[in-house]
mmCIF file of C-alpha atoms in Angstrom:
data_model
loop_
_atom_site.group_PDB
_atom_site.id
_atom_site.type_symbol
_atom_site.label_atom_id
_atom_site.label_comp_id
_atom_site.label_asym_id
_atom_site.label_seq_id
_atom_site.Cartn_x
_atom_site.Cartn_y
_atom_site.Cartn_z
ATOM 1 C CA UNK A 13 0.000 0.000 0.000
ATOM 2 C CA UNK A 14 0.976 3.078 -0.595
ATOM 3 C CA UNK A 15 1.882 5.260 2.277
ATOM 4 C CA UNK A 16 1.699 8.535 3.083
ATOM 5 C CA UNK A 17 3.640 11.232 5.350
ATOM 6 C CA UNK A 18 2.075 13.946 6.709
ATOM 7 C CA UNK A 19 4.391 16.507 8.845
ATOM 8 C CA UNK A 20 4.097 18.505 11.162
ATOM 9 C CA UNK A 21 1.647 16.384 13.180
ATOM 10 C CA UNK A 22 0.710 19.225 15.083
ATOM 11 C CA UNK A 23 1.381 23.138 14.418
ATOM 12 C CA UNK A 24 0.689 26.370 16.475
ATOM 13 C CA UNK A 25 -0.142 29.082 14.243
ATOM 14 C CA UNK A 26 -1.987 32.676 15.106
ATOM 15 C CA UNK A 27 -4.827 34.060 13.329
ATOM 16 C CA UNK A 28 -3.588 35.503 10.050
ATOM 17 C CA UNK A 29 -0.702 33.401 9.637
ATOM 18 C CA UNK A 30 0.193 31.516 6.567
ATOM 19 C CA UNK A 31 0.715 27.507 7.247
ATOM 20 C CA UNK A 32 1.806 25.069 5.314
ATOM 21 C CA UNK A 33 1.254 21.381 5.578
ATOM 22 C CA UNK A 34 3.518 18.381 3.747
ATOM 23 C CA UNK A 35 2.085 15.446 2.303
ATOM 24 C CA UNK A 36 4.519 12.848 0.936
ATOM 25 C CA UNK A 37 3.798 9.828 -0.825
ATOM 26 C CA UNK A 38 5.909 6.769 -0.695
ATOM 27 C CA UNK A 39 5.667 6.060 -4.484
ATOM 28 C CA UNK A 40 4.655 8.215 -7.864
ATOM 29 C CA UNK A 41 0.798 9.040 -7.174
ATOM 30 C CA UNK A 42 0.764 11.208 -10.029
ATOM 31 C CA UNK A 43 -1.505 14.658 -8.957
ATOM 32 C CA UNK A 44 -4.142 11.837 -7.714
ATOM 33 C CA UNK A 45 -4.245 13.565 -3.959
ATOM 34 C CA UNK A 46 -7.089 15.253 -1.951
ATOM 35 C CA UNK A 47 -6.932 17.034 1.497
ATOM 36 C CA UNK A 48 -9.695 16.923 4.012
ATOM 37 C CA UNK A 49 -10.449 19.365 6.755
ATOM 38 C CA UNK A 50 -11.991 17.586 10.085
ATOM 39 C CA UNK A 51 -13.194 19.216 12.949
ATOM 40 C CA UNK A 52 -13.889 17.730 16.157
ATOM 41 C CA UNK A 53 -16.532 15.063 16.262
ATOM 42 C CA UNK A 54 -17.493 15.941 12.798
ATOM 43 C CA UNK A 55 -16.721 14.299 9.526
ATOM 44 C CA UNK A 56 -14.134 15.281 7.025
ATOM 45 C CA UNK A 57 -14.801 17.843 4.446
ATOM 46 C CA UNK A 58 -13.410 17.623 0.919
ATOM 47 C CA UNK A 59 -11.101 21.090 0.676
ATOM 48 C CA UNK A 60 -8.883 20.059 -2.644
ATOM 49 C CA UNK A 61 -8.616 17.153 -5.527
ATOM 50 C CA UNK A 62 -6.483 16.283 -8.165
ATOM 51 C CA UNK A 63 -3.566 18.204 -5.844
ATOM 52 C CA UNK A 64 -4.511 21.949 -6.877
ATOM 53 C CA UNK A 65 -8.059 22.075 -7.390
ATOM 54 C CA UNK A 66 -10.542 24.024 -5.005
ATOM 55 C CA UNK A 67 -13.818 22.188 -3.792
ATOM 56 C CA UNK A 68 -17.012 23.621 -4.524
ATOM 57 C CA UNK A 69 -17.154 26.867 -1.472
ATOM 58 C CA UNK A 70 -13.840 26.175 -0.554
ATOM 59 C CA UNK A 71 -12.346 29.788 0.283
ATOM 60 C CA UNK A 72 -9.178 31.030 -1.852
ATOM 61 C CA UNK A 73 -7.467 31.099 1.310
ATOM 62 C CA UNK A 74 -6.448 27.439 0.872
ATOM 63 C CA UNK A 75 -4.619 26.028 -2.129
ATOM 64 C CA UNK A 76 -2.672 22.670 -2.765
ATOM 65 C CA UNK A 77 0.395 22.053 -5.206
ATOM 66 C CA UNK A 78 2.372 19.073 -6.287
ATOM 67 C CA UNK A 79 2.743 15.730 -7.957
ATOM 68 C CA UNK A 80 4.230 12.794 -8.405
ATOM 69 C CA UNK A 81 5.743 11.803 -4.090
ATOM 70 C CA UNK A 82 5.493 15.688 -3.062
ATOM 71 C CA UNK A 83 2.493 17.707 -1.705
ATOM 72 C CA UNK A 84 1.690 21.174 0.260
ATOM 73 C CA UNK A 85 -1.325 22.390 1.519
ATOM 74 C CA UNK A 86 -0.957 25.967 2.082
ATOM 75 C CA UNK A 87 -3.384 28.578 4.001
ATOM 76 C CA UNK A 88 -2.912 31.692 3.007
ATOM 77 C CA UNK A 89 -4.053 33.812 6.001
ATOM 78 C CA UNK A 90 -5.470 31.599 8.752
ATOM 79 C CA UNK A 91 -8.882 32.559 10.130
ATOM 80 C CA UNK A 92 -10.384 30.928 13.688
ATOM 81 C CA UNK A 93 -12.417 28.464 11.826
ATOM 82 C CA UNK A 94 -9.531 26.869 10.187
ATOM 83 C CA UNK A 95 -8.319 25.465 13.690
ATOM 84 C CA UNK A 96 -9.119 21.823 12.700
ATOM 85 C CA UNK A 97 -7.305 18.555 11.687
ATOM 86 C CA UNK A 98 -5.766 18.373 8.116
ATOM 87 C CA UNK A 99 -5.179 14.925 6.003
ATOM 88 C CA UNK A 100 -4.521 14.231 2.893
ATOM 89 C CA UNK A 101 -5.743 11.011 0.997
ATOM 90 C CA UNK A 102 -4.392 9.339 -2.276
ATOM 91 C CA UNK A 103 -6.773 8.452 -4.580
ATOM 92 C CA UNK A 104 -4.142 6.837 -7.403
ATOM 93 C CA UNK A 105 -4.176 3.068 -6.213
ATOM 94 C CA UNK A 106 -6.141 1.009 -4.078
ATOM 95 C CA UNK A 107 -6.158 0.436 -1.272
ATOM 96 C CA UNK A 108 -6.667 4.739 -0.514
ATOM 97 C CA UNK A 109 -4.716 5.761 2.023
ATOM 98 C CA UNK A 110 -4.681 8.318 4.081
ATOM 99 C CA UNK A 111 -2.104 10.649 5.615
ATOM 100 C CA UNK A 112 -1.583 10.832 10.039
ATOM 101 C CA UNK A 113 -3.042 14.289 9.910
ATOM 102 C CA UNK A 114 -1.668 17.457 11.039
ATOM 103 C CA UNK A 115 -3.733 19.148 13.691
ATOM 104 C CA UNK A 116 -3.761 23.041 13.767
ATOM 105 C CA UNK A 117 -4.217 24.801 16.974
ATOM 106 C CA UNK A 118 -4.240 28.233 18.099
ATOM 107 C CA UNK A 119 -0.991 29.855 19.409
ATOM 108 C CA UNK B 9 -30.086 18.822 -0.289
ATOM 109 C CA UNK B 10 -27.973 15.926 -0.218
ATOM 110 C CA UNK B 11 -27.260 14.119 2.485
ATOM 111 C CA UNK B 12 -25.786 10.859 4.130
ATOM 112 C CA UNK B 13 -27.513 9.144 7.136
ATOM 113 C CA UNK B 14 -25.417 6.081 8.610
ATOM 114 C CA UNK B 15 -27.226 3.928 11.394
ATOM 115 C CA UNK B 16 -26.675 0.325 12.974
ATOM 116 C CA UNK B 17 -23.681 1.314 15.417
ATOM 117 C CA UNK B 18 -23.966 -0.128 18.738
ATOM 118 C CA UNK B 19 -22.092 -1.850 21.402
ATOM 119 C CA UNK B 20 -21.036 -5.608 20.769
ATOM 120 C CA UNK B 21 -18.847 -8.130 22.009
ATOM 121 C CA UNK B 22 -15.802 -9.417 20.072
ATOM 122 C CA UNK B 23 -16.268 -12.124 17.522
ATOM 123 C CA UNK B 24 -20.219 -10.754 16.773
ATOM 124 C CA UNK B 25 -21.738 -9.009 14.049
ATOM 125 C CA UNK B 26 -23.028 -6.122 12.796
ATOM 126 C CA UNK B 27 -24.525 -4.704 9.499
ATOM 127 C CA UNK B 28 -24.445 -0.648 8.856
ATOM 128 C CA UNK B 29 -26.415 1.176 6.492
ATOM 129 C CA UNK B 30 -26.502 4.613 4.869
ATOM 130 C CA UNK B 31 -29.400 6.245 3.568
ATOM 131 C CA UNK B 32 -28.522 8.444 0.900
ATOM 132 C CA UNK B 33 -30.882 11.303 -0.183
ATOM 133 C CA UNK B 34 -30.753 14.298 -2.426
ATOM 134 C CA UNK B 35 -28.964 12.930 -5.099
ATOM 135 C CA UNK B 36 -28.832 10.108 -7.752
ATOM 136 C CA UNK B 37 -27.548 7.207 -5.596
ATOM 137 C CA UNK B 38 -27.484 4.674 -8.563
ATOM 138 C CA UNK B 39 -24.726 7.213 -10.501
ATOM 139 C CA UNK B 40 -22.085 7.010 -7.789
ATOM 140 C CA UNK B 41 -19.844 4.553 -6.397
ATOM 141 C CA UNK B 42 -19.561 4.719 -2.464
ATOM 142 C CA UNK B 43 -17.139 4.152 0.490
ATOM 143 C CA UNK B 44 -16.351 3.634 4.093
ATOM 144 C CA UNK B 45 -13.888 5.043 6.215
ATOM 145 C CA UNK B 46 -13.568 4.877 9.380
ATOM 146 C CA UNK B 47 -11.532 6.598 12.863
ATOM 147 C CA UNK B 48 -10.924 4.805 15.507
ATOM 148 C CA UNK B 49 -11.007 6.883 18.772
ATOM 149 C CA UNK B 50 -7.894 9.922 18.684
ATOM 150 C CA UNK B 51 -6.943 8.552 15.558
ATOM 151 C CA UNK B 52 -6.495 9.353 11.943
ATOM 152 C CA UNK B 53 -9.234 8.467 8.678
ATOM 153 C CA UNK B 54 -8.911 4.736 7.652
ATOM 154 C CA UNK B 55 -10.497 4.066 4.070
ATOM 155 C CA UNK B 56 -12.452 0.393 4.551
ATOM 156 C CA UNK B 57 -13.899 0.187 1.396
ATOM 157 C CA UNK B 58 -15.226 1.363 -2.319
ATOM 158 C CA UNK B 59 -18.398 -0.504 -4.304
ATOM 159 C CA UNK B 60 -18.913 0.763 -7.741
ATOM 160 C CA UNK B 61 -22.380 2.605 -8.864
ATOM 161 C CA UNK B 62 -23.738 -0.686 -9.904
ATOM 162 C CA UNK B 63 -22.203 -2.745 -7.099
ATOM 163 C CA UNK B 64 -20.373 -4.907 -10.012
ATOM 164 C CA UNK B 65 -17.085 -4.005 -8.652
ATOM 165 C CA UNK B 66 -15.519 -3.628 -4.972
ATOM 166 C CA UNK B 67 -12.370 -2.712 -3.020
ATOM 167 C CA UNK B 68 -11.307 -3.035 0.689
ATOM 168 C CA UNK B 69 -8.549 -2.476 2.802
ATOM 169 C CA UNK B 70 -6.401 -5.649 3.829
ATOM 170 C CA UNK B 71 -7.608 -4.982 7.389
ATOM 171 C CA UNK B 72 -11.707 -5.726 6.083
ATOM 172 C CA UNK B 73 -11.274 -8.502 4.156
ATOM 173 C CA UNK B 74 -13.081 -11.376 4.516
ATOM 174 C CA UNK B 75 -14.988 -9.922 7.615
ATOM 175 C CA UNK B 76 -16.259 -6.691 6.593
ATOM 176 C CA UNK B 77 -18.007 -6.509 3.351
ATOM 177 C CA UNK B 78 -19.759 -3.487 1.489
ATOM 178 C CA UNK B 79 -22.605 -3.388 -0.479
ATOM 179 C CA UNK B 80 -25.636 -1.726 -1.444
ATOM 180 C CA UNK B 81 -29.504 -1.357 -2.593
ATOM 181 C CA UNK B 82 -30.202 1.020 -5.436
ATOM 182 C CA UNK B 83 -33.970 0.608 -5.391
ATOM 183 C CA UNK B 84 -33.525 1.695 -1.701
ATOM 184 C CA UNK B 85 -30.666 4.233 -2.106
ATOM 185 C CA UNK B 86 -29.270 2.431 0.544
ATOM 186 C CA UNK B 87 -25.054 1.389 1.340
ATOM 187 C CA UNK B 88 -24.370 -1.240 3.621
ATOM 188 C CA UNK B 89 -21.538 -2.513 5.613
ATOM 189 C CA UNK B 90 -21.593 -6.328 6.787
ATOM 190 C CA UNK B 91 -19.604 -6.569 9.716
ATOM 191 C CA UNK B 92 -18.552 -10.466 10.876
ATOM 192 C CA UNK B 93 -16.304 -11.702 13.463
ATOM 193 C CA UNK B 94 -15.659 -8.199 15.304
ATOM 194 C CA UNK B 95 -12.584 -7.281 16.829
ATOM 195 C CA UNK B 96 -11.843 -4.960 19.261
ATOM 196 C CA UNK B 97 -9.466 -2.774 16.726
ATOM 197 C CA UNK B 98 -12.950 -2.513 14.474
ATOM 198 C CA UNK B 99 -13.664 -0.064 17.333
ATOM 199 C CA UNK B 100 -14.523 3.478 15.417
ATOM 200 C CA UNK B 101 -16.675 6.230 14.019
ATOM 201 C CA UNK B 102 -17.617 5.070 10.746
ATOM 202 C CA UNK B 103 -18.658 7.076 7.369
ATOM 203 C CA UNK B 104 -20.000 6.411 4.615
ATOM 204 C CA UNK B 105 -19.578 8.990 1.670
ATOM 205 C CA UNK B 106 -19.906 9.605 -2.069
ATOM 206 C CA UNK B 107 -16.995 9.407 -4.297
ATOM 207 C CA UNK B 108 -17.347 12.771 -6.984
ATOM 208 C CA UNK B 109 -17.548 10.603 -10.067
ATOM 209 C CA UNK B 110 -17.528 12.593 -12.935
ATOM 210 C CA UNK B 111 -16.824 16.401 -13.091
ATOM 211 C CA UNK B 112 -15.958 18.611 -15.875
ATOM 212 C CA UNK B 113 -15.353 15.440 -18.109
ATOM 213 C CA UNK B 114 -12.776 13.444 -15.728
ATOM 214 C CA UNK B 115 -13.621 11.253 -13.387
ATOM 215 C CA UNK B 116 -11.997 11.722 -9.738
ATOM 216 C CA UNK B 117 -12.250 9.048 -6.927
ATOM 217 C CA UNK B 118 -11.879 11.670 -3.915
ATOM 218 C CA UNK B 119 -14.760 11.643 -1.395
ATOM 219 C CA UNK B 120 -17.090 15.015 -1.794
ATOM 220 C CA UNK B 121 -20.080 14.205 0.434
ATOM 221 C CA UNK B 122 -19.781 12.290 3.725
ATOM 222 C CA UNK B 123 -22.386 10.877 6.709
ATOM 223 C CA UNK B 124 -22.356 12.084 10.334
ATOM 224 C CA UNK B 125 -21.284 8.600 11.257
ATOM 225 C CA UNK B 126 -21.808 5.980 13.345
ATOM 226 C CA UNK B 127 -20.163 4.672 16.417
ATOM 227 C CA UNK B 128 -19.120 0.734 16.858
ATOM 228 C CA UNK B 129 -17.880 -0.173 19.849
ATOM 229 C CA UNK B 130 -16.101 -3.846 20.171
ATOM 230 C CA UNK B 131 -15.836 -4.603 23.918
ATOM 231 C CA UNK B 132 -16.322 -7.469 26.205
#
């Protein structure tokens, strides 16, 4: 299976910050990646697919780049409801795997 | 307004069963292939497995197969998840949600809709 490497695993950042988040794949996924946004004791929400492209109401704020092993997710300027769990998911090969997460809390 | 409703968690000793559903609504169910993933408690997502629009084809995780087995009912826009010999690792939240399907002429096999979840608890 292919894994994934998420880092940091956890990240203090202040309101208006920029953060970005690493995703790392152990083998050629191509620009088949997605990151999720979960908050706690809800479910994951789709943010980006395909590596760069912007879910449906997904603010600007938030943009992914990569392909092939190497992934960001980047926040531009980070706003209080971004303080939430971040994973990224590979969507090239089965089985999908996901990445450890990176939580986000508030400095 | 679509939506995801999973049901059938519960409490249940190790080696037992249990069979999940989710009802979809708002949306064609028959046109989209489905998963489960699932988070055990203070961990990370854990995809369990894909079924294909028609239910011809299927996926799962090494850690589901041959005890936990997806499937569905179009007539009753309904995905299930057959759950046999339960361990105490099956333990978790568990989702159901749509995979995107086609968009702008490609197909993409990310998850864009998900359940509330449901909460399976394998104790003794």
């Amino acid at each position: 299976a292919i894994q994934l490497t998420q880092s940091p695993s956890s990240l203090s950042a202040s309101v208006g910050d920029r953060v970005t988040i690493t995703c790392r794949a152990s083998q050629d996924i191509n620009s088949a990646l997605a990151w999720y946004q979960q908050k706690p004791g809800k479910a994951p929400k789709l943010l980006i697919y395909d590596a760069s492209s912007l879910d449906s109401g997904v603010p600007s704020r938030f943009s992914g780049r990569g392909s092939g092993t190497d992934f960001t997710l980047t926040l531009s300027s980070l706003q209080p409801e971004d303080f939430a769990t971040y994973y990224c998911q590979q969507v090239n090969t089965y089985p999908l795997t996901f990445g450890g997460g990176t939580k986000v809390e508030i400095k | 307004q679509v939506h995801l409703v999973e049901s059938g968690g519960g409490v249940v000793q190790p080696g037992r069963s249990l069979r999940l559903s989710c009802a979809a609504s708002g949306f064609t169910f028959s046109r989209y292939a489905m998963h489960w993933v699932r988070q055990a408690p203070g961990m990370g997502l854990e995809w369990v497995a894909v079924i294909s629009y028609d239910g011809s084809n299927k996926y799962s995780a090494d850690s589901a197969q041959g005890r936990l087995t997806i499937s569905r009912d179009n007539s009753k826009n309904t995905l299930y998840l057959e759950m046999n010999s339960l361990r105490v690792e099956d333990t978790a939240v568990y989702y159901c949600a749509r995979e995107t399907g086609w968009k702008a002429g490609l197909y993409y096999y990310v998850m864009d809709v998900w359940g509330q979840g449901t909460t399976v608890t394998v104790t003794s």
